[in-house]
mmCIF file of C-alpha atoms and ligand atoms in Angstrom:
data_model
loop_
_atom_site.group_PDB
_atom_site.id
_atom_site.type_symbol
_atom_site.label_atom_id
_atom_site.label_comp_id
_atom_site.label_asym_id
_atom_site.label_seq_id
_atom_site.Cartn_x
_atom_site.Cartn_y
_atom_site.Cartn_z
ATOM 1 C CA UNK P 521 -12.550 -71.335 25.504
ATOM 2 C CA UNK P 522 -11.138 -68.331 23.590
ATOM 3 C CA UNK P 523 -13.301 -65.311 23.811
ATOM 4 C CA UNK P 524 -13.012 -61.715 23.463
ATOM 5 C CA UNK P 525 -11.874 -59.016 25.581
ATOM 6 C CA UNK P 526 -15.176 -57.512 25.978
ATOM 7 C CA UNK P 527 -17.424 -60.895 26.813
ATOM 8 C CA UNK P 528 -14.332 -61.224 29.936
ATOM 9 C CA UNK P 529 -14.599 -58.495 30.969
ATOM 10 C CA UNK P 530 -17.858 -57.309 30.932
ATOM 11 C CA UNK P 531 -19.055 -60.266 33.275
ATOM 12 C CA UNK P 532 -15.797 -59.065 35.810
ATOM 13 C CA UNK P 533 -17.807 -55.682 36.058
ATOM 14 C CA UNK P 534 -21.012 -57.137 36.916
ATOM 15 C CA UNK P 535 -19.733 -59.626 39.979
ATOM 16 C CA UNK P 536 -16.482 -56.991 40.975
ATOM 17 C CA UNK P 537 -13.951 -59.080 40.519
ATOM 18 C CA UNK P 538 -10.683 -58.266 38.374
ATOM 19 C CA UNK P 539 -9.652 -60.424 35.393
ATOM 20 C CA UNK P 540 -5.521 -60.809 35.599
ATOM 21 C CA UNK P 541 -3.773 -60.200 32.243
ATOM 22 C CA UNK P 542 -0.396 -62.252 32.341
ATOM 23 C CA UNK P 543 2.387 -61.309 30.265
ATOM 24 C CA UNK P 544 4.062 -64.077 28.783
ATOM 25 C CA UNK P 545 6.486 -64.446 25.947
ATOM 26 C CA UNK P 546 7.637 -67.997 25.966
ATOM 27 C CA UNK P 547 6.079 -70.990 26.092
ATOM 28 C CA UNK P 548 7.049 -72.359 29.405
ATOM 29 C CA UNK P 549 5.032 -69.489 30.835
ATOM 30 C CA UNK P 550 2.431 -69.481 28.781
ATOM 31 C CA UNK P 551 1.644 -73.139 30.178
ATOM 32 C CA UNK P 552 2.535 -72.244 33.848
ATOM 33 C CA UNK P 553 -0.225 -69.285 33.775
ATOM 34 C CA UNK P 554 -3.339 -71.313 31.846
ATOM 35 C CA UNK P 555 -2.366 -74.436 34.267
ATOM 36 C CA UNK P 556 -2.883 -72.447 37.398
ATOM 37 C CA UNK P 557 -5.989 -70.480 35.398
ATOM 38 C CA UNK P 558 -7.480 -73.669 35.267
ATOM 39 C CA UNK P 559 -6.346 -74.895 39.226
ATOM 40 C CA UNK P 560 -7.754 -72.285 40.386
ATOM 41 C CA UNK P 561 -10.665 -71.608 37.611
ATOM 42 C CA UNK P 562 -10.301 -68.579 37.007
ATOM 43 C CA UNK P 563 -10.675 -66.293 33.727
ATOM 44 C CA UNK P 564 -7.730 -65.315 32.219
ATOM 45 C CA UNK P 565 -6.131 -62.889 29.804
ATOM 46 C CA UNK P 566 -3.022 -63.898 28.253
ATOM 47 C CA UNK P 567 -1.106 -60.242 27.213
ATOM 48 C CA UNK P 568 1.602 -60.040 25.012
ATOM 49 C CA UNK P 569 3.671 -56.927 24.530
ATOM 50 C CA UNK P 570 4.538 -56.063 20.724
ATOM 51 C CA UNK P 571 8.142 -56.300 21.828
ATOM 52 C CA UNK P 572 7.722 -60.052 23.489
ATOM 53 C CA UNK P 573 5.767 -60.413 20.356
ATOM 54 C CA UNK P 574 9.330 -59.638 18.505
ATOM 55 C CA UNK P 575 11.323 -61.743 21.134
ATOM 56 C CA UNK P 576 8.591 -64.803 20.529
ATOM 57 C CA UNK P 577 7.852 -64.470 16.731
ATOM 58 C CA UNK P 578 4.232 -63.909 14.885
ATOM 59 C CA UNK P 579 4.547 -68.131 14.459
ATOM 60 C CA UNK P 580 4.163 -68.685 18.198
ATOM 61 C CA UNK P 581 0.300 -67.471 17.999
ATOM 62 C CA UNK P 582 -1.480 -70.089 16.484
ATOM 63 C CA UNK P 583 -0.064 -72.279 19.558
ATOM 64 C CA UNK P 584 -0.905 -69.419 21.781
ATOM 65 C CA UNK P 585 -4.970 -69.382 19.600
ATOM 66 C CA UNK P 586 -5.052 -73.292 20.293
ATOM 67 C CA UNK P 587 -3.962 -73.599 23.732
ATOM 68 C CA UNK P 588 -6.645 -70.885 24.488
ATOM 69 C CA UNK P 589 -9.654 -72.561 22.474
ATOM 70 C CA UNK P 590 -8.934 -76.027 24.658
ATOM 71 C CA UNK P 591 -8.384 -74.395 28.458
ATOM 72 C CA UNK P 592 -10.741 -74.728 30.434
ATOM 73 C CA UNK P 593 -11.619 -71.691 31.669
ATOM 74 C CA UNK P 594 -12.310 -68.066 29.592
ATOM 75 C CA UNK P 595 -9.572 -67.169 28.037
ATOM 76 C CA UNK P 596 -8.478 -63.782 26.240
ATOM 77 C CA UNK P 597 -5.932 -63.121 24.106
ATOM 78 C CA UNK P 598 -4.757 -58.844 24.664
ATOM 79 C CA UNK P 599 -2.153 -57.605 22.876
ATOM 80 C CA UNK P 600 -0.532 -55.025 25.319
ATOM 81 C CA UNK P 601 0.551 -51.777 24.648
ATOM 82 C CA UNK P 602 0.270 -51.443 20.754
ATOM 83 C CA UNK P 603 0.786 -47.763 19.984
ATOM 84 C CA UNK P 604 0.762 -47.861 15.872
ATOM 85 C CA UNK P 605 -2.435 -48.622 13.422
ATOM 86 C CA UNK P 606 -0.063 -51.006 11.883
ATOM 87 C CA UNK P 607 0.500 -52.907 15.199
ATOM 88 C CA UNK P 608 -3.545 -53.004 15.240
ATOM 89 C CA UNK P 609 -3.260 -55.206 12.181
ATOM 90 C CA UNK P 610 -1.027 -57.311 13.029
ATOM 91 C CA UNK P 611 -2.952 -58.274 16.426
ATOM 92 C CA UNK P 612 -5.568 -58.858 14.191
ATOM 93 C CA UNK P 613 -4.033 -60.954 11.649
ATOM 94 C CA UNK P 614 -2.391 -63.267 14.442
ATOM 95 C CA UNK P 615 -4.934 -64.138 16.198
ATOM 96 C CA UNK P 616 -5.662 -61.962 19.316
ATOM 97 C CA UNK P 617 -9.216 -61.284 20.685
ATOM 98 C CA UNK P 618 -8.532 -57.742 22.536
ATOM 99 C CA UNK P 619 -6.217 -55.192 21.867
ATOM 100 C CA UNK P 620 -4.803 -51.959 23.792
ATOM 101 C CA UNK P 621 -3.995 -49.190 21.223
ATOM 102 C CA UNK P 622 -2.022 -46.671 23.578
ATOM 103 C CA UNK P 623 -1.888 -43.280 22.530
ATOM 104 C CA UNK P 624 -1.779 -42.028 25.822
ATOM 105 C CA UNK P 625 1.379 -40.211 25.348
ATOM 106 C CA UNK P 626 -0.091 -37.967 22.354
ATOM 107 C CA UNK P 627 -1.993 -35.002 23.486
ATOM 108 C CA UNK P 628 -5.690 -35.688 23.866
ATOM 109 C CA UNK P 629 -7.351 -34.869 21.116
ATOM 110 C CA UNK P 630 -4.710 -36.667 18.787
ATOM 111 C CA UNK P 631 -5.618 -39.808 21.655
ATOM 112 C CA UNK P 632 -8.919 -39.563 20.881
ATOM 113 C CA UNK P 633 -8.843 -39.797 17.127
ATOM 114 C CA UNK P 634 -5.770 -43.117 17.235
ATOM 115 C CA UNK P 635 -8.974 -44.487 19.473
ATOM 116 C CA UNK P 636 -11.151 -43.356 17.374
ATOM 117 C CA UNK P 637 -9.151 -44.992 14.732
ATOM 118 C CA UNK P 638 -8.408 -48.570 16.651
ATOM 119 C CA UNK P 639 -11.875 -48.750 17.300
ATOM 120 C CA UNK P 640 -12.780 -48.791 13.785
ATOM 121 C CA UNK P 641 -10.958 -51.652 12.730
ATOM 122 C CA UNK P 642 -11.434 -53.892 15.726
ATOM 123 C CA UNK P 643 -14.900 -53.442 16.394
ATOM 124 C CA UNK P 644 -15.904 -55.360 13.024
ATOM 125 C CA UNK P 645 -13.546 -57.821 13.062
ATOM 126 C CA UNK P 646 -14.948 -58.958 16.506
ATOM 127 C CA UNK P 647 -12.016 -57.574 18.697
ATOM 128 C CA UNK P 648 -12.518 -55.741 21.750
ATOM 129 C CA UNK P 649 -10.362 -51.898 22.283
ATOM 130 C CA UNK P 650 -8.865 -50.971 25.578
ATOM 131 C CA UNK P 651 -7.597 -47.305 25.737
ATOM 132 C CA UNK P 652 -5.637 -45.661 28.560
ATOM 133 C CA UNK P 653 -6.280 -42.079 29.573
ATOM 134 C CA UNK P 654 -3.234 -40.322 31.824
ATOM 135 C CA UNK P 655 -0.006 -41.903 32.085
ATOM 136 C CA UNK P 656 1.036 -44.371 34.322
ATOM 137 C CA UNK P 657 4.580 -44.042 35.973
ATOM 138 C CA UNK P 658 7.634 -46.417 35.241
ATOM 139 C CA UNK P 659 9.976 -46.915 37.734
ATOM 140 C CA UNK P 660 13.731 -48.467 35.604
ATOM 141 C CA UNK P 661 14.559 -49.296 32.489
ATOM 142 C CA UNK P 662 13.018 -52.983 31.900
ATOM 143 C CA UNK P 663 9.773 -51.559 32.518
ATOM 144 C CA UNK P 664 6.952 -50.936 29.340
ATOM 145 C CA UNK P 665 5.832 -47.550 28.180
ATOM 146 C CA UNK P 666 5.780 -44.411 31.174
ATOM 147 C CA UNK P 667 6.922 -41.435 32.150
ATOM 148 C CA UNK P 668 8.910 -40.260 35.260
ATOM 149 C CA UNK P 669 6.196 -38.888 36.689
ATOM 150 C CA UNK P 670 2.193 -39.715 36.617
ATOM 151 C CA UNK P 671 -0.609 -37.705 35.171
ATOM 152 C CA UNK P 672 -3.711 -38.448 36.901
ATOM 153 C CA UNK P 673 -6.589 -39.708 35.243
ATOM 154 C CA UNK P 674 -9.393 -37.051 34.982
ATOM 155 C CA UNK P 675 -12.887 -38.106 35.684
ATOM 156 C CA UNK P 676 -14.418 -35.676 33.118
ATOM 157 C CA UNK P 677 -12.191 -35.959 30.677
ATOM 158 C CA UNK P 678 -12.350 -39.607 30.702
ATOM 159 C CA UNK P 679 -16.547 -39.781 30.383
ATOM 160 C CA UNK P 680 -15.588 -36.968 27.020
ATOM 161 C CA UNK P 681 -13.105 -39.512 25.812
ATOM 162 C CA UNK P 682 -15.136 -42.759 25.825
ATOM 163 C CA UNK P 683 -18.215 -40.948 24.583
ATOM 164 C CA UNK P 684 -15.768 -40.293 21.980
ATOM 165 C CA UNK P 685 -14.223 -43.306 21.071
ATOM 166 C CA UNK P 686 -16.474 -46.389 22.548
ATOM 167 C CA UNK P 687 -13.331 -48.587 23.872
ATOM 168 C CA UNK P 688 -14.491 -51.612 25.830
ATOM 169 C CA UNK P 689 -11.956 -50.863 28.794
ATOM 170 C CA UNK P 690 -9.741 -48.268 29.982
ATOM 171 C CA UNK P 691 -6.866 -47.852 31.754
ATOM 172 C CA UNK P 692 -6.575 -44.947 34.002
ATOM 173 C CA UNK P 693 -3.666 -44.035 36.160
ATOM 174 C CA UNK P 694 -4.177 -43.682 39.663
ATOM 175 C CA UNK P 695 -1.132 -44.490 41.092
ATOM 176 C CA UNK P 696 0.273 -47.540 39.533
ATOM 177 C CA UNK P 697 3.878 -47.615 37.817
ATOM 178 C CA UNK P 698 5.368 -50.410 35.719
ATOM 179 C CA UNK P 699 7.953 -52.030 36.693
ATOM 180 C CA UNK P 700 9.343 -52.659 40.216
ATOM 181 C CA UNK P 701 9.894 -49.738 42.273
ATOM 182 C CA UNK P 702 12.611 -48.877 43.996
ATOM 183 C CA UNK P 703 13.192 -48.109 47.460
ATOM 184 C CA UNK P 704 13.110 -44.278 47.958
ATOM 185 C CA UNK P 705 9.478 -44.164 46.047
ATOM 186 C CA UNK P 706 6.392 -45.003 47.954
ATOM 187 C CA UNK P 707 3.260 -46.301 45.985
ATOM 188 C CA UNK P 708 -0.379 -45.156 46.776
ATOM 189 C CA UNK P 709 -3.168 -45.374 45.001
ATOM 190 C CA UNK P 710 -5.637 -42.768 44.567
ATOM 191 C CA UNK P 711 -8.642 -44.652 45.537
ATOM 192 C CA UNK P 712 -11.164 -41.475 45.870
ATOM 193 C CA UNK P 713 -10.050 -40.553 42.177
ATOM 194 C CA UNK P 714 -11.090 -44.220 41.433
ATOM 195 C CA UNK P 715 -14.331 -43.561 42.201
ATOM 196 C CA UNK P 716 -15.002 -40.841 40.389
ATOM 197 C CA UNK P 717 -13.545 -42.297 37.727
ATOM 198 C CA UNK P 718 -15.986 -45.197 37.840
ATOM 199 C CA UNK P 719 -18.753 -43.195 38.588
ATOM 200 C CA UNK P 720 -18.112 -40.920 35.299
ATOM 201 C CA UNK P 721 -17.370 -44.259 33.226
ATOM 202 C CA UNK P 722 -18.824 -47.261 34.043
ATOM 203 C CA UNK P 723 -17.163 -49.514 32.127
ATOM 204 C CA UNK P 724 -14.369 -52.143 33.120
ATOM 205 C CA UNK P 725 -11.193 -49.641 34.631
ATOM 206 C CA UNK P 726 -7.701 -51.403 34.019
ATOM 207 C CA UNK P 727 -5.245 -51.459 36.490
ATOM 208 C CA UNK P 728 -1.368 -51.034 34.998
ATOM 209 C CA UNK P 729 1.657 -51.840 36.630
ATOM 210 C CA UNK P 730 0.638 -52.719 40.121
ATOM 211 C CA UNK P 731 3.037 -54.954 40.785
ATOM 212 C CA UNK P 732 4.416 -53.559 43.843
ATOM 213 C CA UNK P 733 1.346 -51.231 45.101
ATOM 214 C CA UNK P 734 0.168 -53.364 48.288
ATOM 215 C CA UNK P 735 -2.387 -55.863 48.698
ATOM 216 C CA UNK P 736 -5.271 -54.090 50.720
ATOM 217 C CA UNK P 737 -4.563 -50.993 48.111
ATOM 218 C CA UNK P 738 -5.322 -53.409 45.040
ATOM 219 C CA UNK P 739 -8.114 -55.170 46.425
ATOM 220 C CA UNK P 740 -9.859 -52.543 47.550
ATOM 221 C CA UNK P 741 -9.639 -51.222 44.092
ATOM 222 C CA UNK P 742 -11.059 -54.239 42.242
ATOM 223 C CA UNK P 743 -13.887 -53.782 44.949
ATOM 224 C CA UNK P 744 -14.009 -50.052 43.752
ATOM 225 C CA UNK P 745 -14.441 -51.106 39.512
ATOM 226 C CA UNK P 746 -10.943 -51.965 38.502
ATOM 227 C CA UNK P 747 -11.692 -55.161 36.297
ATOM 228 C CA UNK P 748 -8.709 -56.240 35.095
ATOM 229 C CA UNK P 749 -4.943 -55.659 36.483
ATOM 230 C CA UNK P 750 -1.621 -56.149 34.072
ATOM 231 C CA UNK P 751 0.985 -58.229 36.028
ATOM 232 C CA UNK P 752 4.224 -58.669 34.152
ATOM 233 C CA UNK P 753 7.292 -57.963 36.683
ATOM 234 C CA UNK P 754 5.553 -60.085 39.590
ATOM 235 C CA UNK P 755 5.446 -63.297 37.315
ATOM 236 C CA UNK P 756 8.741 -62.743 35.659
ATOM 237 C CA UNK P 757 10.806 -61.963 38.852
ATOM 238 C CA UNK P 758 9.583 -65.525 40.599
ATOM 239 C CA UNK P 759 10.166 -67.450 37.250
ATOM 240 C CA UNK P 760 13.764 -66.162 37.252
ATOM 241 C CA UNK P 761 14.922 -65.784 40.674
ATOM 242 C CA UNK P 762 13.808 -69.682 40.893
ATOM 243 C CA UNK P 763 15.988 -70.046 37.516
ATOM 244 C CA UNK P 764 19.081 -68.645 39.226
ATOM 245 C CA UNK P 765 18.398 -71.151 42.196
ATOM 246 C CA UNK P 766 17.972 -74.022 40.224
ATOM 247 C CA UNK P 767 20.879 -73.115 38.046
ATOM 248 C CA UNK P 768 23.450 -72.807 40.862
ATOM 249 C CA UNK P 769 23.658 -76.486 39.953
ATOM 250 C CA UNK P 770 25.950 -76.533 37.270
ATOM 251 C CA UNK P 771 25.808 -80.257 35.981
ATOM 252 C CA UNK P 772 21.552 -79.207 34.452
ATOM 253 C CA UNK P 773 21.419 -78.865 31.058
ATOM 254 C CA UNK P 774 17.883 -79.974 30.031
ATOM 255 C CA UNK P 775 15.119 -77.496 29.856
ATOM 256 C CA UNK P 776 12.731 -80.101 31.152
ATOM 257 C CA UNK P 777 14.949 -80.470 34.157
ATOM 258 C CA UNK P 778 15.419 -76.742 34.638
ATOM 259 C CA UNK P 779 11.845 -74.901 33.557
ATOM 260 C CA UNK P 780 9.090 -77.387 35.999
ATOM 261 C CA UNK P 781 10.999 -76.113 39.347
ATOM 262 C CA UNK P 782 10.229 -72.191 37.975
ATOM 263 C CA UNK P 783 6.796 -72.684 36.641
ATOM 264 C CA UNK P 784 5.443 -73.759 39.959
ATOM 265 C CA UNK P 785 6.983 -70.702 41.235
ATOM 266 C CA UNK P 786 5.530 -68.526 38.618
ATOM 267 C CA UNK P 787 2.199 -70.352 39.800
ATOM 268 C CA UNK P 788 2.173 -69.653 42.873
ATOM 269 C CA UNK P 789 2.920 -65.343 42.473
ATOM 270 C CA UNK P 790 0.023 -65.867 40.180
ATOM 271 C CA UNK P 791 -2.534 -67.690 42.225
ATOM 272 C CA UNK P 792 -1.736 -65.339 44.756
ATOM 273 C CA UNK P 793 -2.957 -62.633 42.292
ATOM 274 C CA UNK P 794 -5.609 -64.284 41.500
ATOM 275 C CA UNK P 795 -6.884 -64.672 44.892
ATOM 276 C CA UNK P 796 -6.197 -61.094 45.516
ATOM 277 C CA UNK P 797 -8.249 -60.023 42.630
ATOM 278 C CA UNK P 798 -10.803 -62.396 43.402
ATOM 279 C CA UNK P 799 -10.774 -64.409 40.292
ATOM 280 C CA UNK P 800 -10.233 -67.643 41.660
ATOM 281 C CA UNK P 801 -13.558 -69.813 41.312
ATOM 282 C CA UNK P 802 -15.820 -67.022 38.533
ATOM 283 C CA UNK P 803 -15.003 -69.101 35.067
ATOM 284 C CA UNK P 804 -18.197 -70.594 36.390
ATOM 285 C CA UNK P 805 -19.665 -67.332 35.818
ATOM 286 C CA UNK P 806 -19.412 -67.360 32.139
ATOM 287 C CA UNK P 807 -21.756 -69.246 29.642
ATOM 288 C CA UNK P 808 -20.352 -71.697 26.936
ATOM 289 C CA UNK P 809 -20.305 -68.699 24.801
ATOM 290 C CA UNK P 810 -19.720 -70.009 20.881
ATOM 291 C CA UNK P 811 -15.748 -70.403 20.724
ATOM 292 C CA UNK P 812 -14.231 -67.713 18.616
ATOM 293 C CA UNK P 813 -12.151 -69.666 16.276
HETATM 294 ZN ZN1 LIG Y 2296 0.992 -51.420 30.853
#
């Protein structure tokens, strides 16, 4: 069942649980994540990033638009991290049901009004606008957007800016970095400023680039309002590191020999997730809302 950003996430923030957005760009993955979606029946948001959009081609989303209409479970389509007006239309012409427009980088009020902007468009075509507010860290050079160094999400500011704009989610930075981190940097989330956060805007919070923050730290926070949580690096590491097992045998050649060995791995980094976030078992939540498409 394809549905929008906003009708997933919106029944997350009633029953506290967090909604995990899987980036994917190819389609072994893309399987691997709505097969252990529907194992463990939970919601899902599959997020592409304009540049795995690139890597995949625009021609992979009608695949991506079917496979979502006949899961399941509730399924989302986000494109992640679009920065540009332009990149708003293309989401919209290929098929995605959410979109993040991240101006986050731009000083505020120049944030505001891309929102402002993003919003416009989406809204009446049915898609659903998340915004992020602060920047979140990045920790090497694989990693998406960030800066060295994070700038807190500010409570007031961030009631101001969705008055403002009326995005569906946001993503605030608390403590989160993308990427994996490395050794000599310890992660810790904010959790206090989470609250007030929530408290200010009471809408579904988005979780960036936890992939290495630990596990009492991000479930406490999807018990605090954080309603959906980006995991890229996570998925990608155990899909590869299985590759370079499986590829030590040098006599493979068949992609149906080599991929099934790191899709189950992917699978399980992602049911753990899943479990963490408390996703498993709440497509039952949802109504057989009217399919998008
Ligand atoms: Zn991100």
């Amino acid at each position: 069942m394809l549905i929008t950003g906003n009708d997933l996430l919106s029944v997350a923030n009633e029953n506290s649980f967090a909604v995990p957005a899987f980036n994917i760009s190819d389609w072994a993955m893309m399987r691997g994540i709505i097969e252990i979606s529907e194992e463990t029946d939970s919601p899902l948001i599959i997020a592409i990033h304009p540049d795995e959009l690139a890597h995949v081609g625009e021609d992979f989303m009608p695949a991506v638009v079917q496979a979502a209409r006949r899961a399941s479970v509730p399924v989302a389509i986000h494109f992640d991290h679009g920065t540009t007006y332009e990149q708003m239309l293309i989401a919209v012409r290929t098929g995605f049901t959410s979109v993040m427009l991240d101006a986050s980088m731009h000083e505020y009020e120049d944030n505001v009004a891309r929102t402002q902007q993003a919003v416009a468009v989406a809204h009446p075509l049915g898609l659903s606008v998340e915004a992020e507010l602060g920047t979140i860290g990045k920790t090497d050079d694989e990693a998406e957007a960030g800066t060295e160094d994070i700038i807190y999400t500010d409570p007031e500011a961030a009631k101001d800016f969705v008055a403002k704009t009326g995005v569906d989610s946001l993503a605030v930075a608390i403590g989160t970095r993308h990427g994996i981190y490395p050794s000599h940097l310890e992660p810790e989330l904010k959790l206090d400023l989470l609250k007030e956060i929530k408290a200010a805007v009471p809408l579904p919070l988005v979780l960036h680039g936890g992939s290495n923050n630990p596990d009492d730290e991000i479930a406490e926070s999807v018990k605090l309002g954080v309603n959906k949580i980006n995991i890229s690096s996570d998925i990608k590491v155990a899909y590869h590191q299985k590759m370079r097992e499986v590829l030590q045998d040098g006599g493979l050649r068949e992609p149906n020999t080599i991929q099934p060995a790191c899709i189950e791995a992917m699978k399980e980094t992602a049911a753990h997730k899943i479990r963490l976030f408390a996703a498993d078992g709440k497509a039952a939540l949802y109504p057989r809302l009217t399919d998008l498409r």
